[in-house]
């Protein structure tokens, strides 16, 4: 049983309206709130979810020291005020990677990667934490009395002779489907990988049930073809149970990834147990790196990313309405607005909003860009985040109408960091 302590702490909340130049926004676009959380020497913003009925947010990050990395869970009110912060402290180097809301029981699941320490390159274990909508981690009822503050952490499978690193997951009751990659050795090639777990078998009330065994793993035959899965989403038609998007890589002989080889991978599954998938062809095989995907209310798929070794980004509009109808796509590329896609969403008018960062820039500039459904960039509908606090947008979510919630990672001139959450009309 692996039971770990969490420390319930309240950290400083700061307004950051002065940190960004909002003069470019119209008066009706000015932030509803603009807050900092977990002001620290070394913290990372990872992911967030909007609570049901616009009641607030659960924000997840990683708080790091020279020895350890701890996952933090921040409960935020709908006005941006921090209600609580829980630091889940262990003896390991734990990093959250994805957060999902489970509508079945109004709970939040956090998936993370675990290493022994910061020096370890490959993931040792993949872990799962459960909280309620107040951000309070689930604790086993039979935990030791001295562990008055503890979080129950489940280990997703056991990495034996091969290394598994999970990147994302989908809650599809009664199952949870996790995707990532598997590696034969610390310097071996990668292969895309899926693990399926029985959600009902995860008893967060029992400390004696810490290791969860997968009920299905895909593929059956691993060929280590230098590929990985980044995102999984629920299928949007009855014959599409779930979809997985990833990347094909080229690797150096020593195993380090040198960049994407030629294409984005997109697989659609109609059956939970079958390894057979329908492959959807996307992009132009011109060294495209996957960023994010949006299933639009108009029925189209929009995939965005950036070109390898090229300071430009792309938006692909893809029609897919059934089997073998996968050739209809339009590709739009543009530059001068960052070089890496971080997130996609749709506004209340059906326009597409893209967040980008200028990776490698000394100022860590971020952009918000707006496009029509036909892929045309809307004139005057862009905003640059550039300030004394370096700004990296991690995720954007439309909360209804033109209300946009923005999660960011902030780095200041003195190298201190913070998690930022902002809500604007855009």
Coordinates of C-alpha atoms in Angstrom, one line a residue, residues 148-338:
X148 CA -4.3 12.1 9.6
X149 CA -3.5 14.0 6.4
X150 CA -3.1 11.5 3.5
X151 CA -4.1 10.9 0.0
X152 CA -4.8 7.5 -1.5
X153 CA -2.7 7.0 -4.6
X154 CA -3.3 4.1 -7.1
X155 CA -0.6 2.7 -9.3
X156 CA -1.8 2.0 -12.8
X157 CA -0.2 -1.4 -13.6
X158 CA 3.4 -2.3 -13.0
X159 CA 6.3 -1.4 -15.2
X160 CA 8.3 -4.7 -15.3
X161 CA 10.7 -5.2 -18.2
X162 CA 9.3 -2.4 -20.3
X163 CA 8.8 1.3 -19.6
X164 CA 5.2 2.7 -19.9
X165 CA 4.6 6.5 -19.8
X166 CA 0.9 7.5 -19.9
X167 CA 0.0 11.0 -21.3
X168 CA -3.8 11.2 -21.2
X169 CA -6.9 9.3 -20.2
X170 CA -10.6 9.1 -20.9
X171 CA -13.3 8.2 -18.3
X172 CA -15.8 5.9 -20.1
X173 CA -17.7 4.3 -17.3
X174 CA -17.3 1.7 -16.1
X175 CA -13.8 1.9 -17.5
X176 CA -10.9 4.3 -17.7
X177 CA -8.8 4.3 -20.9
X178 CA -5.2 5.5 -20.7
X179 CA -2.9 6.3 -23.6
X180 CA 0.8 7.0 -24.0
X181 CA 3.8 5.0 -25.1
X182 CA 5.8 1.9 -24.1
X183 CA 9.5 1.5 -24.4
X184 CA 11.5 -1.7 -24.5
X185 CA 14.4 -0.2 -22.6
X186 CA 15.7 3.1 -21.3
X187 CA 17.3 3.8 -24.7
X188 CA 14.9 1.7 -26.9
X189 CA 12.3 2.8 -29.4
X190 CA 8.8 3.9 -28.5
X191 CA 5.5 2.4 -29.5
X192 CA 2.0 3.9 -28.9
X193 CA 0.2 2.1 -26.1
X194 CA -3.2 1.9 -24.5
X195 CA -4.1 0.5 -21.1
X196 CA -7.8 0.0 -20.0
X197 CA -8.7 -0.3 -16.3
X198 CA -11.9 -1.1 -14.5
X199 CA -12.9 2.1 -12.7
X200 CA -15.2 0.2 -10.4
X201 CA -12.2 -1.9 -9.2
X202 CA -10.5 1.2 -7.9
X203 CA -11.4 1.5 -4.2
X204 CA -9.9 4.7 -3.0
X205 CA -11.4 3.9 0.4
X206 CA -9.0 0.9 0.8
X207 CA -5.3 1.3 1.4
X208 CA -4.7 -2.4 0.7
X209 CA -5.7 -2.1 -3.0
X210 CA -3.0 0.2 -4.3
X211 CA -1.9 -1.5 -7.6
X212 CA -4.6 -1.7 -10.3
X213 CA -4.1 -4.2 -13.0
X214 CA -5.2 -3.4 -16.6
X215 CA -8.0 -5.5 -18.0
X216 CA -6.8 -4.8 -21.6
X217 CA -3.7 -3.6 -23.2
X218 CA -3.2 -2.5 -26.8
X219 CA -1.6 -3.4 -29.2
X220 CA -1.2 -7.1 -28.7
X221 CA 2.0 -7.2 -30.8
X222 CA 4.3 -4.3 -30.1
X223 CA 6.7 -3.5 -33.0
X224 CA 8.3 -0.4 -31.4
X225 CA 7.8 1.8 -34.5
X226 CA 8.7 5.1 -32.8
X227 CA 5.3 6.4 -32.1
X228 CA 3.4 7.8 -29.1
X229 CA -0.2 8.7 -28.2
X230 CA -0.8 12.2 -26.8
X231 CA -4.6 12.6 -26.5
X232 CA -7.7 10.5 -26.2
X233 CA -11.3 11.7 -26.6
X234 CA -14.7 10.2 -26.7
X235 CA -16.0 9.3 -30.2
X236 CA -18.7 11.6 -31.5
X237 CA -20.8 9.1 -33.4
X238 CA -22.4 5.8 -32.3
X239 CA -19.8 3.7 -34.2
X240 CA -16.9 5.6 -32.7
X241 CA -16.2 4.6 -29.1
X242 CA -13.0 6.6 -28.6
X243 CA -10.3 8.2 -30.7
X244 CA -6.6 8.5 -30.1
X245 CA -4.2 11.1 -31.6
X246 CA -0.4 11.0 -31.4
X247 CA 2.8 11.4 -33.3
X248 CA 5.3 9.3 -35.3
X249 CA 8.9 10.1 -34.3
X250 CA 12.3 9.6 -35.7
X251 CA 15.0 8.8 -33.1
X252 CA 18.7 8.9 -32.9
X253 CA 20.6 5.7 -32.3
X254 CA 20.9 6.5 -28.6
X255 CA 17.1 6.7 -28.3
X256 CA 16.7 10.4 -27.9
X257 CA 13.8 11.9 -29.9
X258 CA 15.1 14.2 -32.6
X259 CA 11.7 15.3 -33.9
X260 CA 8.6 14.1 -35.6
X261 CA 9.3 12.2 -38.8
X262 CA 6.4 13.0 -41.0
X263 CA 2.9 12.7 -39.7
X264 CA 0.3 12.9 -37.0
X265 CA -1.4 9.6 -36.1
X266 CA -5.2 9.4 -35.6
X267 CA -6.9 6.1 -34.7
X268 CA -10.6 5.5 -34.2
X269 CA -11.8 2.5 -32.1
X270 CA -15.4 1.1 -32.3
X271 CA -14.8 -1.6 -29.7
X272 CA -13.3 -1.6 -26.3
X273 CA -11.5 -4.9 -26.6
X274 CA -10.5 -5.0 -30.2
X275 CA -7.1 -3.8 -31.2
X276 CA -8.3 -3.1 -34.8
X277 CA -8.7 0.6 -35.5
X278 CA -9.6 2.8 -38.4
X279 CA -6.7 5.0 -39.4
X280 CA -7.7 8.6 -40.3
X281 CA -5.1 10.3 -42.5
X282 CA -4.4 13.8 -41.5
X283 CA -1.9 16.5 -42.6
X284 CA 0.5 16.6 -45.5
X285 CA 3.4 14.5 -44.1
X286 CA 5.5 17.7 -43.9
X287 CA 7.0 17.2 -40.5
X288 CA 3.9 18.3 -38.7
X289 CA 3.8 18.2 -34.9
X290 CA 0.5 17.6 -33.2
X291 CA -0.8 20.3 -30.8
X292 CA -4.5 19.9 -30.1
X293 CA -7.8 18.8 -31.6
X294 CA -11.3 20.4 -31.4
X295 CA -14.5 18.6 -32.4
X296 CA -16.6 21.5 -33.6
X297 CA -20.3 21.9 -33.2
X298 CA -20.5 22.1 -37.0
X299 CA -19.4 18.4 -37.2
X300 CA -15.9 19.1 -38.4
X301 CA -12.6 18.3 -36.7
X302 CA -10.0 21.0 -36.3
X303 CA -6.4 19.9 -35.7
X304 CA -3.7 22.4 -34.9
X305 CA 0.1 22.1 -34.5
X306 CA 3.4 23.4 -35.7
X307 CA 5.9 22.5 -38.3
X308 CA 9.2 21.0 -37.1
X309 CA 12.2 23.4 -37.6
X310 CA 9.9 26.0 -38.9
X311 CA 8.5 29.0 -37.0
X312 CA 5.0 28.6 -38.3
X313 CA 1.9 26.8 -37.2
X314 CA -1.0 25.2 -39.0
X315 CA -4.8 24.6 -38.6
X316 CA -6.4 21.7 -40.4
X317 CA -10.1 21.5 -41.1
X318 CA -11.1 17.8 -41.5
X319 CA -14.4 16.3 -42.6
X320 CA -15.0 12.9 -41.3
X321 CA -18.5 11.4 -41.3
X322 CA -18.0 7.7 -41.6
X323 CA -15.7 4.9 -42.7
X324 CA -13.4 5.6 -45.6
X325 CA -14.5 9.2 -45.9
X326 CA -11.2 10.5 -44.7
X327 CA -9.7 12.4 -47.6
X328 CA -11.5 15.8 -47.2
X329 CA -9.3 18.3 -45.4
X330 CA -8.1 21.9 -45.7
X331 CA -4.7 23.1 -44.3
X332 CA -4.0 26.7 -43.3
X333 CA -0.6 27.8 -42.2
X334 CA 0.5 31.1 -40.7
X335 CA 3.4 32.6 -38.9
X336 CA 4.4 35.6 -36.6
X337 CA 2.0 34.5 -33.9
X338 CA 4.1 32.0 -31.9

